[in-house]
mmCIF file with all atom_site columns, C-alpha atoms and ligand atoms in Angstrom:
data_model
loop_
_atom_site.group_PDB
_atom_site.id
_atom_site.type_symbol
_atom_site.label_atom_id
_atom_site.label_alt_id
_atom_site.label_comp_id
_atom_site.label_asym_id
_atom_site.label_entity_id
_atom_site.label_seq_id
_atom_site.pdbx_PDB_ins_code
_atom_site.Cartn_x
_atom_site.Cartn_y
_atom_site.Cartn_z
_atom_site.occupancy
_atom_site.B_iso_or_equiv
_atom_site.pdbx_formal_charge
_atom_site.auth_seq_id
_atom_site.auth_comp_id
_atom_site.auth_asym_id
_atom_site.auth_atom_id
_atom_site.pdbx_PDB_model_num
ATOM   1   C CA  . UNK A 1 1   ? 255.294 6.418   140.810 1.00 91.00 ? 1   UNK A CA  1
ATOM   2   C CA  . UNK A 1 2   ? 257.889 4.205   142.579 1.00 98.00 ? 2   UNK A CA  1
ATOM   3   C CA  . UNK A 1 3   ? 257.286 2.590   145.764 1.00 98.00 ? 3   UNK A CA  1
ATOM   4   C CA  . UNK A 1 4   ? 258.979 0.536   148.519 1.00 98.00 ? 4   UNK A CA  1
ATOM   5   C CA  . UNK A 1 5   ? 257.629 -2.297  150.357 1.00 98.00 ? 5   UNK A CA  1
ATOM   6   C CA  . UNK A 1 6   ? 258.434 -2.727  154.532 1.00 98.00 ? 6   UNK A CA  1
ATOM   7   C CA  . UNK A 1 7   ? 257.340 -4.195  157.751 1.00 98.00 ? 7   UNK A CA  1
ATOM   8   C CA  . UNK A 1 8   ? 255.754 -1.404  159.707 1.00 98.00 ? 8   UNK A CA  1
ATOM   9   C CA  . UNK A 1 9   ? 257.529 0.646   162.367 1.00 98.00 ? 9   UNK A CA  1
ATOM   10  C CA  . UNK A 1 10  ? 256.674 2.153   165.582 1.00 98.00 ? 10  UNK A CA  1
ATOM   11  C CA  . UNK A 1 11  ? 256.924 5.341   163.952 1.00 98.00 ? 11  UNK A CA  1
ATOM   12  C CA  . UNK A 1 12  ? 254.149 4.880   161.180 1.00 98.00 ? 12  UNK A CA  1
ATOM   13  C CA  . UNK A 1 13  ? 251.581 5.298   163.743 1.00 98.00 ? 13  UNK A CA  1
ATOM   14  C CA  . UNK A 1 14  ? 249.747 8.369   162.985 1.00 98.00 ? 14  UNK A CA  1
ATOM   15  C CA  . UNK A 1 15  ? 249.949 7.374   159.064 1.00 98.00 ? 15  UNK A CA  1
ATOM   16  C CA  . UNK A 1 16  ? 249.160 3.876   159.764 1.00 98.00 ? 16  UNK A CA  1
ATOM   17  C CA  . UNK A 1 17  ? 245.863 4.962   161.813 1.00 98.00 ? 17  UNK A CA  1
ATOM   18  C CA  . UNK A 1 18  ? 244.964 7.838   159.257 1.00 98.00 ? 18  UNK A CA  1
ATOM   19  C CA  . UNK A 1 19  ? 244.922 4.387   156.513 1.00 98.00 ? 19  UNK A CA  1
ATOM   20  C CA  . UNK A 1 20  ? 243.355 2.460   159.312 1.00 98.00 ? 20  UNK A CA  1
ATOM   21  C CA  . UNK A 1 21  ? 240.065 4.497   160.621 1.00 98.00 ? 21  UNK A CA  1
ATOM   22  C CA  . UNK A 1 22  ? 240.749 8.095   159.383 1.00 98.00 ? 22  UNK A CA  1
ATOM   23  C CA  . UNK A 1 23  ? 239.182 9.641   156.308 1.00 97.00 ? 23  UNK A CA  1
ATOM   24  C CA  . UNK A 1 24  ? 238.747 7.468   153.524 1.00 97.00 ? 24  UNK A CA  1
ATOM   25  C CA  . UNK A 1 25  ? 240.199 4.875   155.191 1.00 98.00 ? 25  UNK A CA  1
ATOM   26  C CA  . UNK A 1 26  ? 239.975 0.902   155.813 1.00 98.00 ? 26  UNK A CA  1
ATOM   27  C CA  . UNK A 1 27  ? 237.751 0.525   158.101 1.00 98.00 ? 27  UNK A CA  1
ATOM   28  C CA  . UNK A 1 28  ? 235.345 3.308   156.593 1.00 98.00 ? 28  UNK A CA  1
ATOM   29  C CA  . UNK A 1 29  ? 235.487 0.995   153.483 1.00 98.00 ? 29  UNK A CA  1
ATOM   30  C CA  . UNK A 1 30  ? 233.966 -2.119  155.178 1.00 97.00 ? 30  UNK A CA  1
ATOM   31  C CA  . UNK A 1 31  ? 231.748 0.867   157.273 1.00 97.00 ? 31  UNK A CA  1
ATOM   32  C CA  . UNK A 1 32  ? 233.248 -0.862  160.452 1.00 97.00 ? 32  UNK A CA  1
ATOM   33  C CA  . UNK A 1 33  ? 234.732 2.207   162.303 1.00 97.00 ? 33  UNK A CA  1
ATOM   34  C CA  . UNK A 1 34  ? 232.313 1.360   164.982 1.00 97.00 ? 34  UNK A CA  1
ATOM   35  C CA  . UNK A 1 35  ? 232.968 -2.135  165.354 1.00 97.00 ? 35  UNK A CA  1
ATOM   36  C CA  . UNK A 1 36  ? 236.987 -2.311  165.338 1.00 98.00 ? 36  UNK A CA  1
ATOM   37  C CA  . UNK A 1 37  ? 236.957 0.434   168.369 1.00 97.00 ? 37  UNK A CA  1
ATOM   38  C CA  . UNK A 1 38  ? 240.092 2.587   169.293 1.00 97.00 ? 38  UNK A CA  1
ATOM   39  C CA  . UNK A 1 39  ? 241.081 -0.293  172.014 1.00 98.00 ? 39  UNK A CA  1
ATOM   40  C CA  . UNK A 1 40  ? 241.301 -2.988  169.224 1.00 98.00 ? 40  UNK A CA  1
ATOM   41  C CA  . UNK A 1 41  ? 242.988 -0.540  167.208 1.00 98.00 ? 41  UNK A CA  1
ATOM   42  C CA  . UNK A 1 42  ? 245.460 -0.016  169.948 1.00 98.00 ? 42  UNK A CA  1
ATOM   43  C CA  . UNK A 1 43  ? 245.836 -3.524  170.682 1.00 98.00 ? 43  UNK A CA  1
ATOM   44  C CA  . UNK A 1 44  ? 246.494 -4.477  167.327 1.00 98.00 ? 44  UNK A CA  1
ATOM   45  C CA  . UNK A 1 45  ? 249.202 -2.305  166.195 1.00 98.00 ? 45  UNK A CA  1
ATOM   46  C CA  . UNK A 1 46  ? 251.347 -3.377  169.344 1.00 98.00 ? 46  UNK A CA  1
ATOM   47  C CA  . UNK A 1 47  ? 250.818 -7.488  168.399 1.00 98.00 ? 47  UNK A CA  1
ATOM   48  C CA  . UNK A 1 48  ? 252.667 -5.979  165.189 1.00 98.00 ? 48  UNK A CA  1
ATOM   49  C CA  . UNK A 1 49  ? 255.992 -5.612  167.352 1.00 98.00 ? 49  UNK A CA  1
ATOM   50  C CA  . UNK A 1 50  ? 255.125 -8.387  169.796 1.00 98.00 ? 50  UNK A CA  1
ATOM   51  C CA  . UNK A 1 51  ? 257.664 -11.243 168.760 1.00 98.00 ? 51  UNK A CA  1
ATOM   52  C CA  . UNK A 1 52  ? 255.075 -13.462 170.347 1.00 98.00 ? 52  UNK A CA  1
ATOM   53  C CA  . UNK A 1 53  ? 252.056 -12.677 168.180 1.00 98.00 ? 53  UNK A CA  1
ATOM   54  C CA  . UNK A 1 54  ? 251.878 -14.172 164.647 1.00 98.00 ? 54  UNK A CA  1
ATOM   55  C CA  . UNK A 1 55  ? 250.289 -10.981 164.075 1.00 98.00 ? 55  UNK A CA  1
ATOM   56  C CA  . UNK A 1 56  ? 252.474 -9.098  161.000 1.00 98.00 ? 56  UNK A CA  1
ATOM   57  C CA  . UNK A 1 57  ? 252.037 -5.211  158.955 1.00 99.00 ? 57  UNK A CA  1
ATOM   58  C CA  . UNK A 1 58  ? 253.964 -4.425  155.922 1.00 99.00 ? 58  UNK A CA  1
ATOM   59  C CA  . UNK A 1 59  ? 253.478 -1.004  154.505 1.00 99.00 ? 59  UNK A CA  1
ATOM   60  C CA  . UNK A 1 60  ? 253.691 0.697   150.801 1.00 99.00 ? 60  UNK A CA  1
ATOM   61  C CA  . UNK A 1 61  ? 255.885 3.688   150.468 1.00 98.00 ? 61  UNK A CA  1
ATOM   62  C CA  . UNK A 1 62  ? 255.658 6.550   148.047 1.00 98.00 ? 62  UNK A CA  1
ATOM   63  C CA  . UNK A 1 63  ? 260.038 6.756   147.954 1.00 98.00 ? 63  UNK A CA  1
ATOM   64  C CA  . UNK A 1 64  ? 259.352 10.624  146.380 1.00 98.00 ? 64  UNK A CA  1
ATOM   65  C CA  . UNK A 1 65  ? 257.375 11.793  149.009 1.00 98.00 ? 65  UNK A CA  1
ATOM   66  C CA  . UNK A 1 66  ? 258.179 8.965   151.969 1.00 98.00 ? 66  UNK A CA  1
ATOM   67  C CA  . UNK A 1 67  ? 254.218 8.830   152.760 1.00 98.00 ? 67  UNK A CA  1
ATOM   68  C CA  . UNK A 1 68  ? 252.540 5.930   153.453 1.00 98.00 ? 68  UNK A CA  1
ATOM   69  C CA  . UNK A 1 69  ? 250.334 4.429   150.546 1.00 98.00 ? 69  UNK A CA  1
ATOM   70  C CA  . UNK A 1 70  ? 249.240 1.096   151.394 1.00 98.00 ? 70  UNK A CA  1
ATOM   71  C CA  . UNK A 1 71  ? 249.140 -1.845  153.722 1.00 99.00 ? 71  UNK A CA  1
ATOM   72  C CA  . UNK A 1 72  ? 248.952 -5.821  154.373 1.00 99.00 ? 72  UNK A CA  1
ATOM   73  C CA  . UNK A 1 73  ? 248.650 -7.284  157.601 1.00 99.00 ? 73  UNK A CA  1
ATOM   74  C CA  . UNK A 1 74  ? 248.391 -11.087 158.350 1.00 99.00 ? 74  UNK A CA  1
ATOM   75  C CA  . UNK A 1 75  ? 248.692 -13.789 160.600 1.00 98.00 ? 75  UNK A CA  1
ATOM   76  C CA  . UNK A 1 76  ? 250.078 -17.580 160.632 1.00 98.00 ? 76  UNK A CA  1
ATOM   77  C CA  . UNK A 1 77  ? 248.537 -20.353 162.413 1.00 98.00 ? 77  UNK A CA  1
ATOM   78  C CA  . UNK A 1 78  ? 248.380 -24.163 162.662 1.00 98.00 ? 78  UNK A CA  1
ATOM   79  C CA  . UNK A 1 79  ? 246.844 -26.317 159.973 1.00 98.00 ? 79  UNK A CA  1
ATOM   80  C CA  . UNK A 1 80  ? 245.774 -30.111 160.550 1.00 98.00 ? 80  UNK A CA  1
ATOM   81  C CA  . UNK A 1 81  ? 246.531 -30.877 157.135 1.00 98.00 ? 81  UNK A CA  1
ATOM   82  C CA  . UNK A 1 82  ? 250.639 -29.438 156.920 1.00 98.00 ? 82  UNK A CA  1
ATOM   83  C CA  . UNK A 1 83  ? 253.064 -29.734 159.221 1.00 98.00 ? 83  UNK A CA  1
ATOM   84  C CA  . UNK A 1 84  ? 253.802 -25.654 157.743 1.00 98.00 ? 84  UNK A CA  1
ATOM   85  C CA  . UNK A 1 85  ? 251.190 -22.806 159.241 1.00 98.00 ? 85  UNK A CA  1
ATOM   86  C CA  . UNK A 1 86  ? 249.387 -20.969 157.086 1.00 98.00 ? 86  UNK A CA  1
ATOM   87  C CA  . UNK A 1 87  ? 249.030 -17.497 156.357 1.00 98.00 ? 87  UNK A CA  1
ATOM   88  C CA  . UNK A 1 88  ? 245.871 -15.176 156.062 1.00 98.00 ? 88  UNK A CA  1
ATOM   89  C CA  . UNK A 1 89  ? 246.191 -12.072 155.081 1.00 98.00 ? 89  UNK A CA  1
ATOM   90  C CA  . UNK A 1 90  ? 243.624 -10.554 156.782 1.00 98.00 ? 90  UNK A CA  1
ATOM   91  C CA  . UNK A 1 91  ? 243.756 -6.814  155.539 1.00 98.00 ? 91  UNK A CA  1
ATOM   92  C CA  . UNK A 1 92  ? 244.509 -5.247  152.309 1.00 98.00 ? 92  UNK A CA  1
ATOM   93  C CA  . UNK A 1 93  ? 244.531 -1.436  151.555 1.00 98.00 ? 93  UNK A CA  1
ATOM   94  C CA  . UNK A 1 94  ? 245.868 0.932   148.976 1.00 98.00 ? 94  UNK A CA  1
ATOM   95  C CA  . UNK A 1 95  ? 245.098 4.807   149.529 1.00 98.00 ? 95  UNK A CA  1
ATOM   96  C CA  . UNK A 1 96  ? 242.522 6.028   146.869 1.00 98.00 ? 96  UNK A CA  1
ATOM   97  C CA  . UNK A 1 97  ? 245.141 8.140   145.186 1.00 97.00 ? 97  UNK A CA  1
ATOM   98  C CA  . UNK A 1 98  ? 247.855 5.683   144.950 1.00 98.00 ? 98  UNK A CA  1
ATOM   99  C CA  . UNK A 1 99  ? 245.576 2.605   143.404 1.00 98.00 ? 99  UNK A CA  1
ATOM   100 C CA  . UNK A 1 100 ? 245.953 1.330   139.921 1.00 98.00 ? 100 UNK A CA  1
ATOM   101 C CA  . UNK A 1 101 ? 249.406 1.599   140.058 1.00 98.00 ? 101 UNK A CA  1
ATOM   102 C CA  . UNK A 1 102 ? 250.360 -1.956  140.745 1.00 98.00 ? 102 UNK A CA  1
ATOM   103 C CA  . UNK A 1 103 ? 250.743 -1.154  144.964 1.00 98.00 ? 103 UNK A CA  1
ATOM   104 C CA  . UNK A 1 104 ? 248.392 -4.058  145.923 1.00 98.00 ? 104 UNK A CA  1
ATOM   105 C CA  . UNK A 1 105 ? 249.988 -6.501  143.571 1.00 98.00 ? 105 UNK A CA  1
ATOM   106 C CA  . UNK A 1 106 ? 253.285 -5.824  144.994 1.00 98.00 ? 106 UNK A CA  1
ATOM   107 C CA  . UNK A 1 107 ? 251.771 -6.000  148.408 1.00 98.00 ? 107 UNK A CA  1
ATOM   108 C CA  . UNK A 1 108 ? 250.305 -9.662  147.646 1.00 98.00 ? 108 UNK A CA  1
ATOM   109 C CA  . UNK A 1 109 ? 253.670 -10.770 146.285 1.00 98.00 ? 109 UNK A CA  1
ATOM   110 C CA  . UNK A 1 110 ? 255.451 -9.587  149.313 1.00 98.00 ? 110 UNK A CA  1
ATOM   111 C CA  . UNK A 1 111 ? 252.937 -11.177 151.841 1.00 98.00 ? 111 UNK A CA  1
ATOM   112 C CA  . UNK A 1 112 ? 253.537 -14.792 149.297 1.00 98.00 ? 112 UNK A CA  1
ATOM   113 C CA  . UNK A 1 113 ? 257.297 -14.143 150.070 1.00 98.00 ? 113 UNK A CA  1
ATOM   114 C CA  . UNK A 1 114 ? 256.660 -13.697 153.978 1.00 98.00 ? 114 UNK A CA  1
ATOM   115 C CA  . UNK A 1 115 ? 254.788 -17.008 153.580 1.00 98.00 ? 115 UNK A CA  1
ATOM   116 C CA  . UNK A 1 116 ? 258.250 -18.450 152.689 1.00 98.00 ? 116 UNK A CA  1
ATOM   117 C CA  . UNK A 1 117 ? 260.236 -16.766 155.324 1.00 98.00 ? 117 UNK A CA  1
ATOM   118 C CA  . UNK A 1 118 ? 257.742 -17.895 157.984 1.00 98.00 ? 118 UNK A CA  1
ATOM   119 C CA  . UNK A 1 119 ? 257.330 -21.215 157.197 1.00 98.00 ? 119 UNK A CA  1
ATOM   120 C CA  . UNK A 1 120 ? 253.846 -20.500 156.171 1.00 98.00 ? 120 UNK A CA  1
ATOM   121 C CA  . UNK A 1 121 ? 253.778 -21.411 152.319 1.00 97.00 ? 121 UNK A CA  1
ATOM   122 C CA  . UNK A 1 122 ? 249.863 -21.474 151.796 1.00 98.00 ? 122 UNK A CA  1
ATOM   123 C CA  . UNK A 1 123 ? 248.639 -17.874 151.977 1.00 98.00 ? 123 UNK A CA  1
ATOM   124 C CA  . UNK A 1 124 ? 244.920 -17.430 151.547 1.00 98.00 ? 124 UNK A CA  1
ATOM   125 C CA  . UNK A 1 125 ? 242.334 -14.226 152.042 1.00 98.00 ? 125 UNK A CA  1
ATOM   126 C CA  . UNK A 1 126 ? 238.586 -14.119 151.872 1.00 98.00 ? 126 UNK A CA  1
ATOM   127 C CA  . UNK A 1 127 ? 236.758 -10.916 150.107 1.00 97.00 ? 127 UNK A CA  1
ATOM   128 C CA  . UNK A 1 128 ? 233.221 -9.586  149.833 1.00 97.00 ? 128 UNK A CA  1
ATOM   129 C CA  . UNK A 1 129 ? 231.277 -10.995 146.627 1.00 96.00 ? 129 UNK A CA  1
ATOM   130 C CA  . UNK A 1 130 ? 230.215 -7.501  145.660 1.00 97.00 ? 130 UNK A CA  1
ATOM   131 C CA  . UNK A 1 131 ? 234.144 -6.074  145.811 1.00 98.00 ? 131 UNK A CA  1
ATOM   132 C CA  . UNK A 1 132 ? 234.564 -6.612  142.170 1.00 98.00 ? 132 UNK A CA  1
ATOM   133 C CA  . UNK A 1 133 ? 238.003 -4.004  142.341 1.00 96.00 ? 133 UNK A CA  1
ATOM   134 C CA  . UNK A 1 134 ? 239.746 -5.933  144.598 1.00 98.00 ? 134 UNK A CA  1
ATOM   135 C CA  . UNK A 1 135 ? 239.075 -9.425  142.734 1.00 98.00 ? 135 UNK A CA  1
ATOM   136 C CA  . UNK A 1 136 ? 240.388 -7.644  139.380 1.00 97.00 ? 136 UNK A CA  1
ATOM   137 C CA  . UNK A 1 137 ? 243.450 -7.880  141.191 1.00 98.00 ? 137 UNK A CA  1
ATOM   138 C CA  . UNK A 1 138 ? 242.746 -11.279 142.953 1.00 98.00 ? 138 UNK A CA  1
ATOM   139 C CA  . UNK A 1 139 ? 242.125 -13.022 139.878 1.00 98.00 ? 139 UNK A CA  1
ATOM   140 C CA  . UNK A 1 140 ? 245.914 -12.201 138.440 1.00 98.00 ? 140 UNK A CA  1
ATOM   141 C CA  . UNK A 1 141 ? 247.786 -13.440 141.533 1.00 98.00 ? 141 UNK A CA  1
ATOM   142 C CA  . UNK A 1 142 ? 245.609 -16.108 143.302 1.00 98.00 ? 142 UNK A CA  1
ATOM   143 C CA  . UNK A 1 143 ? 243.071 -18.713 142.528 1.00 98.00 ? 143 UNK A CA  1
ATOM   144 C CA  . UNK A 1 144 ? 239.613 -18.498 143.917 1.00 97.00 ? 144 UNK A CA  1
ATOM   145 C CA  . UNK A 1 145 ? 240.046 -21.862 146.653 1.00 97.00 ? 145 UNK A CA  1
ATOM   146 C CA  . UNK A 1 146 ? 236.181 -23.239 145.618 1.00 96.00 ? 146 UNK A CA  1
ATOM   147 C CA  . UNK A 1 147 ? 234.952 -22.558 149.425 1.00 96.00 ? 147 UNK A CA  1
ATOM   148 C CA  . UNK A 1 148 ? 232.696 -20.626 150.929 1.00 95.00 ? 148 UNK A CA  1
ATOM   149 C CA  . UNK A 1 149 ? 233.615 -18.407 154.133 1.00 96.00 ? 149 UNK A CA  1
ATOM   150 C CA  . UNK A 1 150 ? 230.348 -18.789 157.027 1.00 97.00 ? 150 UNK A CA  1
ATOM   151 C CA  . UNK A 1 151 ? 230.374 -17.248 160.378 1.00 96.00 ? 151 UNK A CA  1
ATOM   152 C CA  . UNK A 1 152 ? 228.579 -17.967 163.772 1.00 97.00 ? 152 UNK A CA  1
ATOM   153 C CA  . UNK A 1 153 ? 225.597 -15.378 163.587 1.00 97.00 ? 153 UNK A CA  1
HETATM 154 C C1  . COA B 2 .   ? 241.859 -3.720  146.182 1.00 93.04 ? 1   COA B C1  1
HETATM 155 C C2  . COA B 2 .   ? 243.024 -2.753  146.241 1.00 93.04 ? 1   COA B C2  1
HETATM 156 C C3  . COA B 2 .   ? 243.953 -3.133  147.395 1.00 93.04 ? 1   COA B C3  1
HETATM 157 C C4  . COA B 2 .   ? 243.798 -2.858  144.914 1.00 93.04 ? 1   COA B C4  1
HETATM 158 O O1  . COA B 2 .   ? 244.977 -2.054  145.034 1.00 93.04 ? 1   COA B O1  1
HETATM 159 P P1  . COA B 2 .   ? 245.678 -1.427  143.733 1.00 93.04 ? 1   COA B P1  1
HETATM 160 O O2  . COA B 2 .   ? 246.979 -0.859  144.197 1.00 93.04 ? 1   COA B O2  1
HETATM 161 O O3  . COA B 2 .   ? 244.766 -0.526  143.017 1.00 93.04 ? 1   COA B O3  1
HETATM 162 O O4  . COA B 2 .   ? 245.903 -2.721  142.853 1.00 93.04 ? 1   COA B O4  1
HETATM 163 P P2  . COA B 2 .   ? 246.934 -2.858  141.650 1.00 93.04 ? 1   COA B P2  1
HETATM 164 O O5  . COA B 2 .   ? 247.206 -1.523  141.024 1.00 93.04 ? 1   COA B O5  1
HETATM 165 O O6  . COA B 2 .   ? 248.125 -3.621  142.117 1.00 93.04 ? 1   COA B O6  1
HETATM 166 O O7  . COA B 2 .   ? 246.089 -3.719  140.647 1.00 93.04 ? 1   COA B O7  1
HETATM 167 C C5  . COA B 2 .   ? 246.548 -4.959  140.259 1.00 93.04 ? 1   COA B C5  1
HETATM 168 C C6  . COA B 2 .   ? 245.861 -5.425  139.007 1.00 93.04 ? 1   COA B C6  1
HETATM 169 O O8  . COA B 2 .   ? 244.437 -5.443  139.096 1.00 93.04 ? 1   COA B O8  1
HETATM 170 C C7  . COA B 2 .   ? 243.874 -4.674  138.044 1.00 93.04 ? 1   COA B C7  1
HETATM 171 N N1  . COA B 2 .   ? 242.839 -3.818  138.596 1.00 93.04 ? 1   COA B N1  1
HETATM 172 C C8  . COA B 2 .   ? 242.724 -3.431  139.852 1.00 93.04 ? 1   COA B C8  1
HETATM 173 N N2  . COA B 2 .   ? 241.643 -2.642  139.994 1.00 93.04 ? 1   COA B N2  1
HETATM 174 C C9  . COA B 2 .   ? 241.108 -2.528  138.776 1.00 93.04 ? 1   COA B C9  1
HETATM 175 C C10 . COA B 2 .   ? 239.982 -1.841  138.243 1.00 93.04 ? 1   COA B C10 1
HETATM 176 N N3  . COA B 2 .   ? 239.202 -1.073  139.041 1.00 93.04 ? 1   COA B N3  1
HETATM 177 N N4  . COA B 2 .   ? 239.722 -1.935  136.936 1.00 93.04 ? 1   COA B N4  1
HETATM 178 C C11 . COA B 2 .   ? 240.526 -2.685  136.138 1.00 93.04 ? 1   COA B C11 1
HETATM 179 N N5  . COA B 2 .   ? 241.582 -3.370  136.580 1.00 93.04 ? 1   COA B N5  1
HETATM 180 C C12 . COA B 2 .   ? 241.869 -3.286  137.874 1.00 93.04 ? 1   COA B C12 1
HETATM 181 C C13 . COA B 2 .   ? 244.971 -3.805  137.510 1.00 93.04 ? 1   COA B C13 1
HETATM 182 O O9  . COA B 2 .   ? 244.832 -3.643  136.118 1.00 93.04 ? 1   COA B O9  1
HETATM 183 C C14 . COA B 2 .   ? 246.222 -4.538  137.864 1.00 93.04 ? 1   COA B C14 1
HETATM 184 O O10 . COA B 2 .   ? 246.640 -5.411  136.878 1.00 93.04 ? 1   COA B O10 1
HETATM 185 P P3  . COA B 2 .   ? 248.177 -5.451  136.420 1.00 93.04 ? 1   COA B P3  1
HETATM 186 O O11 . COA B 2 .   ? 249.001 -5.607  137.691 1.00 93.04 ? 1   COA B O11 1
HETATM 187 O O12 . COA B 2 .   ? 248.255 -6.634  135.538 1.00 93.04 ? 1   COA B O12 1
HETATM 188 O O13 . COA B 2 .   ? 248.422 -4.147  135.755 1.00 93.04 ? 1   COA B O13 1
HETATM 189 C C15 . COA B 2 .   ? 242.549 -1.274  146.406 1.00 93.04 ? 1   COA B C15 1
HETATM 190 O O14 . COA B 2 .   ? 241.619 -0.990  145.389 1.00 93.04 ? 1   COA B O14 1
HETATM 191 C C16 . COA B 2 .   ? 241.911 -0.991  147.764 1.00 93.04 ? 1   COA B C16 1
HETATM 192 O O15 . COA B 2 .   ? 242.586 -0.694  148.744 1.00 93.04 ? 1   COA B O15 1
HETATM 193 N N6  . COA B 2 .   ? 240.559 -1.052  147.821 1.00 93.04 ? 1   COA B N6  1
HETATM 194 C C17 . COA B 2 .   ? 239.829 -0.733  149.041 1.00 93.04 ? 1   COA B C17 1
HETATM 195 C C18 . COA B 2 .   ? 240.048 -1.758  150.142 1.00 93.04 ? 1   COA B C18 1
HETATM 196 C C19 . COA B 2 .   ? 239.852 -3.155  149.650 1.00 93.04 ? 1   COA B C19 1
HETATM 197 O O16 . COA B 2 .   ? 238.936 -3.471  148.911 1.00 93.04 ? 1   COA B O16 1
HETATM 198 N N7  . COA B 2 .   ? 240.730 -4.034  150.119 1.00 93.04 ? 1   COA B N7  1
HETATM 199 C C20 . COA B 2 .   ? 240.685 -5.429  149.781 1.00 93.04 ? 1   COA B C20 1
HETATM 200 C C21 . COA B 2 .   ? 239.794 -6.102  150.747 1.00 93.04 ? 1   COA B C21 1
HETATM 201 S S1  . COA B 2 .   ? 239.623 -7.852  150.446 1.00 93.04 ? 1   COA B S1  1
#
């Protein structure tokens, strides 16, 4: 299988949402269809074209079929401790049929080569203890930073 890496366009709606919240998808992953509601939805995909959101989406494409496979988005911001922003990526997703086949690497390595072009150098991501999967990828292209991630209850 080859594949192509791109930012996302207006036109990879319906493909983006079926990855997003449809069947099998993102959201139905972290079982969090009913917290990330159609609004946010909405509202998110339009900070991806909003030149004044640091809000970004690259997709995977299958180049023999032209389908969507995969996705990254992620967001710079100010950080006391560099003059640079930083960049979290906040979501990663491969479609089931289309994993193992090095789209999530390639994903990673594009989103550490948007950290260049956006003066954001130090990318980082959090992930759930439990998603062993995902850190048999982590472990080959990041280093795990030594912190733990809390939230206000
Ligand atoms: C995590 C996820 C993005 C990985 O995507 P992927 O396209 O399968 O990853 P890759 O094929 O690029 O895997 C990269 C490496 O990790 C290894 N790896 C990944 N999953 C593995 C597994 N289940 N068993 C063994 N090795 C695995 C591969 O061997 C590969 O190594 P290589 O590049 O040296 O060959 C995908 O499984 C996914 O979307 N999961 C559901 C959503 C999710 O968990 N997102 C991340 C949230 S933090």
């Amino acid at each position: 299988m080859t594949f192509s890496i791109r930012p996302i366009e207006e036109k990879d709606k319906a493909e983006w949402l079926d990855m997003w919240n449809g069947k099998g998808s993102y959201l139905e992953f972290y079982k969090s269809l009913d917290i990330v509601t159609p609004e946010i939805t909405e509202v998110t995909f339009k900070r991806f074209f909003d030149p004044n959101e640091p809000v970004y989406c690259v997709v995977a494409v299958d180049d023999d079929t032209g389908k969507l496979i995969g996705f990254a988005t992620y967001l710079t911001h100010r950080n006391t401790w560099t003059i640079e922003d930083s960049l979290y990526l906040n979501d990663l997703f491969v479609r089931e049929d289309s994993r193992l086949h090095g789209v999530g690497r390639a994903l990673i390595e594009k989103i550490y080569s948007e950290g260049d072009r956006l003066n954001a150098p130090q990318v980082y991501w959090a992930t759930q203890f439990g998603n062993h999967r995902a850190q048999m990828l982590y472990t080959k292209v990041g280093v795990k930073s030594g912190f733990l991630l809390y939230k206000r209850p």
